[in-house]
Coordinates of C-alpha atoms in Angstrom, one line a residue:
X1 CA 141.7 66.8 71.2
X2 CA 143.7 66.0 68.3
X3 CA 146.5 63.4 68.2
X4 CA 149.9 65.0 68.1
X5 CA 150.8 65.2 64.1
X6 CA 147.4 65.0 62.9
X7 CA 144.5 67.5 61.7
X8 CA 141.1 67.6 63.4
X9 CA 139.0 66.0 61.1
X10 CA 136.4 68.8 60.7
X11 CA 132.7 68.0 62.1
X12 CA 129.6 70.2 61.7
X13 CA 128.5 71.7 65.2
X14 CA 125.1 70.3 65.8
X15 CA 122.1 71.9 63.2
X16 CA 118.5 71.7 62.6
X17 CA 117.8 68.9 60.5
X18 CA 117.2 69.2 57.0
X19 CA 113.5 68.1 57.7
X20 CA 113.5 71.3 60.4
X21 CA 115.2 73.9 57.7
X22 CA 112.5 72.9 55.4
X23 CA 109.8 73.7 58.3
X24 CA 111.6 76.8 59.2
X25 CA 111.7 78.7 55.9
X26 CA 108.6 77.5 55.0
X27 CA 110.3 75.4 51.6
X28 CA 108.2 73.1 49.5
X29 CA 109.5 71.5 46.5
X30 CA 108.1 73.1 43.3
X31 CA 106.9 70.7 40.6
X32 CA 108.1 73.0 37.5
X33 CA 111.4 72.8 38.5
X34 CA 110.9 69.1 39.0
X35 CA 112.4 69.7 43.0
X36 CA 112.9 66.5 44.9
X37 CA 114.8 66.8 48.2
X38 CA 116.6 63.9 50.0
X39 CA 116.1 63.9 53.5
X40 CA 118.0 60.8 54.7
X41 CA 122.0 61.6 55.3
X42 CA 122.4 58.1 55.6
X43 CA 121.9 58.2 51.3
X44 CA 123.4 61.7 51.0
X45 CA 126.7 60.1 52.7
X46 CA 126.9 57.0 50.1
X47 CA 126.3 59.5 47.3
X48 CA 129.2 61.9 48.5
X49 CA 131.6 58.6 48.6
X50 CA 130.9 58.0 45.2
X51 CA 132.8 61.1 44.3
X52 CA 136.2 59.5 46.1
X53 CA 138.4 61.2 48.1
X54 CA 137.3 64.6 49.0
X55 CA 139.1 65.3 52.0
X56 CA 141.1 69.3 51.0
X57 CA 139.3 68.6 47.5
X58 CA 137.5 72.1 46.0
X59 CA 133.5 70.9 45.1
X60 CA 131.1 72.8 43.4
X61 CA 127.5 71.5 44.3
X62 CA 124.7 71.9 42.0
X63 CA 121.4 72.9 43.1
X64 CA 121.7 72.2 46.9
X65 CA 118.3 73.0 47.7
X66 CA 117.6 72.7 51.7
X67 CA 121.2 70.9 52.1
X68 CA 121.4 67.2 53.0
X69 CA 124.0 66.6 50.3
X70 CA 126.1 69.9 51.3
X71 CA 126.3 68.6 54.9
X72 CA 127.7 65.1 53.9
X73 CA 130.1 67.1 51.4
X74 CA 131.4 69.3 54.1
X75 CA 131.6 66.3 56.6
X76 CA 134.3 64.8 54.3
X77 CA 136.6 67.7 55.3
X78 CA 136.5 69.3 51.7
X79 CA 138.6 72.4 51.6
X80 CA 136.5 74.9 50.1
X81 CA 132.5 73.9 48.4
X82 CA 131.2 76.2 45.9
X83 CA 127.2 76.1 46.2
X84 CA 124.8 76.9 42.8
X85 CA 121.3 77.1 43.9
X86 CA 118.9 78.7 41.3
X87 CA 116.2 79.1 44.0
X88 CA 116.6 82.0 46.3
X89 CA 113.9 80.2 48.7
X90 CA 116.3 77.9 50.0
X91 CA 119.5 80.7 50.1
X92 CA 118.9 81.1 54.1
X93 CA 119.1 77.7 54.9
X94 CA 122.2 77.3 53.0
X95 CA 123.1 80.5 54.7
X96 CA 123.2 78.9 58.1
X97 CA 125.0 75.8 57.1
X98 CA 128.0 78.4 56.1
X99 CA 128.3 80.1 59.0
X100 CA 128.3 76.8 60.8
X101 CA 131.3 76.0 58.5
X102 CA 133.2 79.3 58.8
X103 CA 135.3 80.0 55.1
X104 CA 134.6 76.9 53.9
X105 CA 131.6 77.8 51.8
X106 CA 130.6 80.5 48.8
X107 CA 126.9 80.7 48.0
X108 CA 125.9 82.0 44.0
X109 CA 122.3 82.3 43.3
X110 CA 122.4 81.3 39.8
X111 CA 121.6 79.1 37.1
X112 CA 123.8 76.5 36.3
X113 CA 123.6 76.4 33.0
X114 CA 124.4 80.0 32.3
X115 CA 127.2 80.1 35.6
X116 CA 130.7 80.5 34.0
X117 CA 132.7 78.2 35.6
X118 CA 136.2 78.9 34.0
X119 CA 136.9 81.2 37.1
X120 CA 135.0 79.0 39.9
X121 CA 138.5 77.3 41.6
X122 CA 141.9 78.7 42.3
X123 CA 144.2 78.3 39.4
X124 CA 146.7 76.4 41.4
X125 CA 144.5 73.7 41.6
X126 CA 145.5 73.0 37.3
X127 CA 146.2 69.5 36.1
X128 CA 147.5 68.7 32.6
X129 CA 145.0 66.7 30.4
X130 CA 147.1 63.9 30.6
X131 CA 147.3 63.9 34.3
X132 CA 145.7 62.4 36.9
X133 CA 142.0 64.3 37.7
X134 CA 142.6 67.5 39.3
X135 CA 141.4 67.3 43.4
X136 CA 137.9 69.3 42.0
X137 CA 134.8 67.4 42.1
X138 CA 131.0 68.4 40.6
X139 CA 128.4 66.7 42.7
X140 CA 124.5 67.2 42.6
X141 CA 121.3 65.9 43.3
X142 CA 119.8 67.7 39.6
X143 CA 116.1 68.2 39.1
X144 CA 114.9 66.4 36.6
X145 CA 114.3 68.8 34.1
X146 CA 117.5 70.3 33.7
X147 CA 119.6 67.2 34.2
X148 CA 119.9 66.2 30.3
X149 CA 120.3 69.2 28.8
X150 CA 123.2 69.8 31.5
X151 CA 125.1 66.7 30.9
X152 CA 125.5 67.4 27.4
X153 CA 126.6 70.8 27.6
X154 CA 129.4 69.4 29.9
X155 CA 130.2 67.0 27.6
X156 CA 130.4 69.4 25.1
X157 CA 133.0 71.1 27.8
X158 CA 134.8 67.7 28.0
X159 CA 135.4 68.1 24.6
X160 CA 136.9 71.5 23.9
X161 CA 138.8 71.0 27.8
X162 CA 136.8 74.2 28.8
X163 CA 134.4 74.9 31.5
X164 CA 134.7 72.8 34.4
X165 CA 137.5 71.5 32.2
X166 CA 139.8 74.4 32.0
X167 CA 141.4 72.7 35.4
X168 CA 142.0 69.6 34.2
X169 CA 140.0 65.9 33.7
X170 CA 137.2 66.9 36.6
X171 CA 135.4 64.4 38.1
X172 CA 131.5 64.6 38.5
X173 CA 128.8 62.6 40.4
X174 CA 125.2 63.4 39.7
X175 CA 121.7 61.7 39.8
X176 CA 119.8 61.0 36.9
X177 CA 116.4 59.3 36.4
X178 CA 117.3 56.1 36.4
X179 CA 116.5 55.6 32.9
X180 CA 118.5 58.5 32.0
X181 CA 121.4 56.6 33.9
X182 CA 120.5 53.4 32.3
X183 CA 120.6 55.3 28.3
X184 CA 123.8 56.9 29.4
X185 CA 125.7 53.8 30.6
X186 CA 124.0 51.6 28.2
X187 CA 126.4 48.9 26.0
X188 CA 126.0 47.8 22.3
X189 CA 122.6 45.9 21.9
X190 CA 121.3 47.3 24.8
X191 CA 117.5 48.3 24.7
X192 CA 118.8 51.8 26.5
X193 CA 121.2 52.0 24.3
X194 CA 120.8 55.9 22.6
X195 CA 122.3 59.4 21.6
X196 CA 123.4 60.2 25.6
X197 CA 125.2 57.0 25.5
X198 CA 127.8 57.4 22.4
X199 CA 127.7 61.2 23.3
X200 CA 129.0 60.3 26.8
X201 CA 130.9 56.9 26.7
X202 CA 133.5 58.1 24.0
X203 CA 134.7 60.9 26.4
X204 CA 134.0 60.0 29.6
X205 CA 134.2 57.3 31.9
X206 CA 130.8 56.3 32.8
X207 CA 129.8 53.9 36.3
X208 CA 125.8 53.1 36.8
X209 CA 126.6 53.6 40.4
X210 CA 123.6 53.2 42.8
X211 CA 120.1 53.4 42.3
X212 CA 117.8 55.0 44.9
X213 CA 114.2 54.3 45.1
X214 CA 111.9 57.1 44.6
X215 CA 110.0 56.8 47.7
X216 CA 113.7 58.2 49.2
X217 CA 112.5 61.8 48.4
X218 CA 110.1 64.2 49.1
X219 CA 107.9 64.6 47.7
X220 CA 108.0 61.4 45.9
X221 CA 108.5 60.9 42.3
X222 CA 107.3 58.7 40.0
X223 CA 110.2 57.2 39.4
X224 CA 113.5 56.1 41.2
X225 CA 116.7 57.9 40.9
X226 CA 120.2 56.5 39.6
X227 CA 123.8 58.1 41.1
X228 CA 126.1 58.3 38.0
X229 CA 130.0 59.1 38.1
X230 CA 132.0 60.6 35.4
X231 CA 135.9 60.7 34.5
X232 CA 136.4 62.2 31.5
X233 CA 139.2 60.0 29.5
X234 CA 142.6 61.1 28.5
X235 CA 141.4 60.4 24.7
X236 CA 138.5 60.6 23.4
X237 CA 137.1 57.3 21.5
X238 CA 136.2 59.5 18.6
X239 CA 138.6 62.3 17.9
X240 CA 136.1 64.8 16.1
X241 CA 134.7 67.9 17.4
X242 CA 131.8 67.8 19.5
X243 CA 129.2 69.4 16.9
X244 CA 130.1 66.7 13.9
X245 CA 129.8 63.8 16.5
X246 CA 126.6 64.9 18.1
X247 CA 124.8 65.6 14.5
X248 CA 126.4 61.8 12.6
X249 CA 124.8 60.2 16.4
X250 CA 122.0 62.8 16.5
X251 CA 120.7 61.4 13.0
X252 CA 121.9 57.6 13.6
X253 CA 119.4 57.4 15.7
X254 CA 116.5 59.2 14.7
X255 CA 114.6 56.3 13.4
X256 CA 115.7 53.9 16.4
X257 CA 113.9 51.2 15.2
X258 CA 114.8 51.5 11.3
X259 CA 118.0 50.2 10.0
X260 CA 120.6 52.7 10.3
X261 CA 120.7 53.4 7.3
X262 CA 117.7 55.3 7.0
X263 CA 119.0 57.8 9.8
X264 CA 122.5 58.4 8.2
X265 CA 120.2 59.4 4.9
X266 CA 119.2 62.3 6.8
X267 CA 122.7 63.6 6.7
X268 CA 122.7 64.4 2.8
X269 CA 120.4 66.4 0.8
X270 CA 117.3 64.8 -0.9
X271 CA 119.3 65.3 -4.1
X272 CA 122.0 62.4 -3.9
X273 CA 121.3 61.0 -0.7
X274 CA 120.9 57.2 -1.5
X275 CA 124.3 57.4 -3.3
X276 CA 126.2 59.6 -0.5
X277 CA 124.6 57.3 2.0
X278 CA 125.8 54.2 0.5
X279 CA 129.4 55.7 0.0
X280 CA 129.5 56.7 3.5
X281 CA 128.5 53.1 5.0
X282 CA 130.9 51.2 3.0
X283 CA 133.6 53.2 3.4
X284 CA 133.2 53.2 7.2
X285 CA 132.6 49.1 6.9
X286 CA 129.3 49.5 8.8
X287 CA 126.5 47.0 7.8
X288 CA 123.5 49.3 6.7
X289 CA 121.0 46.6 8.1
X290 CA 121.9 47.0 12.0
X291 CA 119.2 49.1 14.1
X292 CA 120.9 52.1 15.9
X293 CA 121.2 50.4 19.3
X294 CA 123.3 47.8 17.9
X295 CA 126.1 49.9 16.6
X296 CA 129.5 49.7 18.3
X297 CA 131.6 52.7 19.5
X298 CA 134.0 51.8 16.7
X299 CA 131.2 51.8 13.9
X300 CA 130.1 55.4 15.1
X301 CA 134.0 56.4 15.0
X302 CA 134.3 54.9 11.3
X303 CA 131.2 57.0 10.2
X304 CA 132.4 60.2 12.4
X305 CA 135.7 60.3 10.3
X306 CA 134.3 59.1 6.8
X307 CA 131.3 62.3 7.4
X308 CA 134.3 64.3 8.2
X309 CA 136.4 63.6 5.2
X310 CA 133.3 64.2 2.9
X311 CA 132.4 67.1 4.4
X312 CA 136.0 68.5 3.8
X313 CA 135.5 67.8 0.4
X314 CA 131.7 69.3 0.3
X315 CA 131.8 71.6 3.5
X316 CA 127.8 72.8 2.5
X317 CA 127.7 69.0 3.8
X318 CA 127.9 69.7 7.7
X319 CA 125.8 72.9 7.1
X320 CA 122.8 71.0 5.5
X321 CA 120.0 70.6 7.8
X322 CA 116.9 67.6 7.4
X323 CA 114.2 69.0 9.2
X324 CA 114.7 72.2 7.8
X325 CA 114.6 70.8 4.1
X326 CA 111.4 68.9 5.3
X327 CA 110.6 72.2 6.6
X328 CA 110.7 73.9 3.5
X329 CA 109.0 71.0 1.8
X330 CA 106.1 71.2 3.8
X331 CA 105.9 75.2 3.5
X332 CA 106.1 74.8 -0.2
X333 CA 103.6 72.5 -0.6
X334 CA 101.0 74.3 1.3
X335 CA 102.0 77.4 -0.7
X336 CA 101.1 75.5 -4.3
X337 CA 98.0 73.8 -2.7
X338 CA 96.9 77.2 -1.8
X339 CA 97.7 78.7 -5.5
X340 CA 95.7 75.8 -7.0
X341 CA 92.8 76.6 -4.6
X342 CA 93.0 80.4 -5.3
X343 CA 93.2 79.6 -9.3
X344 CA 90.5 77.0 -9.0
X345 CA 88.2 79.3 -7.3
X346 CA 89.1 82.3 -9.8
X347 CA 88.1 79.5 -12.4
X348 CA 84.3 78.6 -10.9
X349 CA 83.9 82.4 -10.6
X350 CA 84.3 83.1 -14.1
X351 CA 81.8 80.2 -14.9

C-alpha cells in the first residue's frame, strides 16, 4: 500500500520476457529494415534515464519493435506513451504490453517519417519557445537505415518550430551508429566533423551520451551503437532558414578533403564563380585555405548570411543547382560527340 499523501508509483504486472514475445509471435529481425532488438532491460533502463524526468511526461516511442525500451518507458510512470511501429509483426506483442498498462498506451502502425505529429499530444501540454522544454519526450532505438534521414527532417522541424515542435523545445533521445553519433557531436577539427554536425549543433543541444557495444543486440551488428540526446536551443547559432543553411553546409563539404573553397564554388554558376566565390569568403572573413572539418560554427554563420545577402540581390542564386549544371554538361557533351560521330560516318560514306 501506498504511503498516505503519495501516488503508487506505477509497476508492470509480471510479463513474458521480451526474449519470450519474440518466441511467441514468431519475430525475427529483418535485415532491410536494418532491425536490431535490445533484449537486456538493464540497457533499456539507462537509455530511458537519458531522456530525464519522465514521471506524468507524454512520450512518443519510435519503432518499438518487441518492446524492451517501452517497458522501461512505462516503468518511469510516464503519463500517456504514444507507440510508432512500422512493422505490423510486432503490433501483438506491443498489444499485450497495453493491456498490461490499461490507458496508458496508443499503438499507430505507421511510418515515422510520413506520421503527422502536429496532433500527436494534448494541446495543454504547449510551452513557449522561450520556455523551458515542454514535459514531451521522443525516444527510440532507430534502425539504421532510417535514422539519418529522420534526424534531419526533425531538424528541419526544429527550425520552422513545427512537428514535434509545434509544442514547444521537445526533447529527444535516440540511438545512432556510433559514427553517426560521433559526426553529429563532432567539434571543429574533428576527423567526424561533417554536414549532420553543423546541421544539428546550431539548433540543438547535442550530448554523445553512451555507447553500447554491438554484441548488446540481436542479431548482432557490425557495429556498436551510440545513445544521443537532443534539446533544441532557444536560438539558433545561425539565424537562416533551414534550406539556405543545409545547401551553403551541404556544398562546404562536398570535397572534404579540398580547401573549402573549392566546395563554396559549387554555389555559383560556372559563369563567375571564382569571382562570386572570392567575394563571398572575404566578406564572411573565412580563410579559403581551411579544409571543411576545420571550420568553426561562426565561419559557417558568416558565409550563411553573406550567401543570403547575395542571393537577395541575385535570387536565381539560391535556385542554381551544381550537379545539375554538371548534369547538363555531361548530357551536352554526349549529344555533340554523338553529332560528330553521325557527321563523321555520313562523311566515310560518301567516300
Amino acid at each position: 500500500m501506498a504511503a498516505p499523501g503519495k501516488v503508487a508509483a506505477f509497476r508492470l504486472p509480471p510479463l513474458p520476457t521480451v526474449g519470450d514475445i519474440i518466441k511467441l509471435f514468431r519475430l525475427k529481425a529483418q535485415k532491410q529494415l536494418s532491425q536490431n532488438f535490445l533484449l537486456d532491460l538493464r540497457l533499456t533502463d539507462k537509455i530511458v534515464r537519458q531522456a530525464g524526468e519522465l514521471k506524468n511526461a507524454h512520450v512518443c516511442e519510435v519503432g518499438p519493435g518487441p518492446g524492451g525500451i517501452t517497458r522501461s518507458i512505462l516503468s518511469a510512470g510516464v503519463e500517456q506513451l504514444l507507440l510508432i511501429e512500422k512493422d505490423a509483426r510486432f503490433i501483438p506483442g506491443l498489444q499485450m504490453l497495453s493491456e498490461a498498462a490499461p490507458g496508458k498506451v496508443h499503438i499507430v502502425h505507421g511510418d515515422i517519417l510520413t506520421y503527422k505529429m502536429e496532433k500527436a499530444f494534448p494541446k495543454h501540454l504547449k510551452k513557449n519557445w522561450e520556455d523551458e522544454p515542454p514535459n514531451i519526450h521522443i525516444i527510440g532505438n532507430l534502425p539504421f537505415s532510417v535514422s539519418t534521414p529522420l534526424i534531419i527532417k526533425w531538424l528541419e522541424n526544429v527550425s520552422k518550430k513545427d512537428g514535434p515542435f509545434i509544442y514547444g523545445r521537445t526533447q529527444m533521445t535516440l540511438t545512432f551508429q556510433k559514427e553517426v553519433a560521433e559526426r553529429l557531436t563532432a567539434n571543429p577539427g574533428g576527423k567526424q566533423r561533417s554536414r549532420l554536425s553543423i546541421m544539428s549543433q546550431h539548433l540543438c543541444t547535442v550530448e554523445n551520451c553512451f555507447v553500447i557495444p554491438g554484441q548488446a543486440f540481436v542479431p548482432k551488428p557490425e557495429v556498436d551503437v551510440a545513445v544521443v540526446h537532443f534539446t533544441p536551443l532557444v536560438q539558433p547559432k545561425i539565424q537562416q532558414p533551414f534550406e539556405l543553411v543545409e545547401k551553403v553546409v551541404k556544398s562546404v563539404f562536398q570535397f572534404r578533403r579540398k580547401y573549402c573553397f573549392r566546395g563554396i564554388g559549387t554555389l555559383f554558376p560556372e559563369s563567375g564563380r571564382l569571382k562570386r566565390t572570392e567575394e563571398l569568403m572575404m566578406t564572411a572573413n573565412v580563410d579559403p585555405t581551411l579544409r571543411p572539418f576545420q571550420l568553426s560554427m561562426s565561419q559557417f554563420r558568416n558565409l550563411c548570411n553573406t550567401y543570403r545577402k547575395m542571393c537577395d540581390e541575385d535570387p536565381s542564386l539560391f535556385v542554381y543547382n551544381y550537379r545539375q549544371e554538371l548534369r547538363q554538361k555531361k548530357k551536352m557533351r554526349t549529344l555533340l560527340e554523338s553529332t560528330s560521330q553521325l557527321e563523321q560516318t555520313e562523311e566515310e560514306n560518301q567516300l
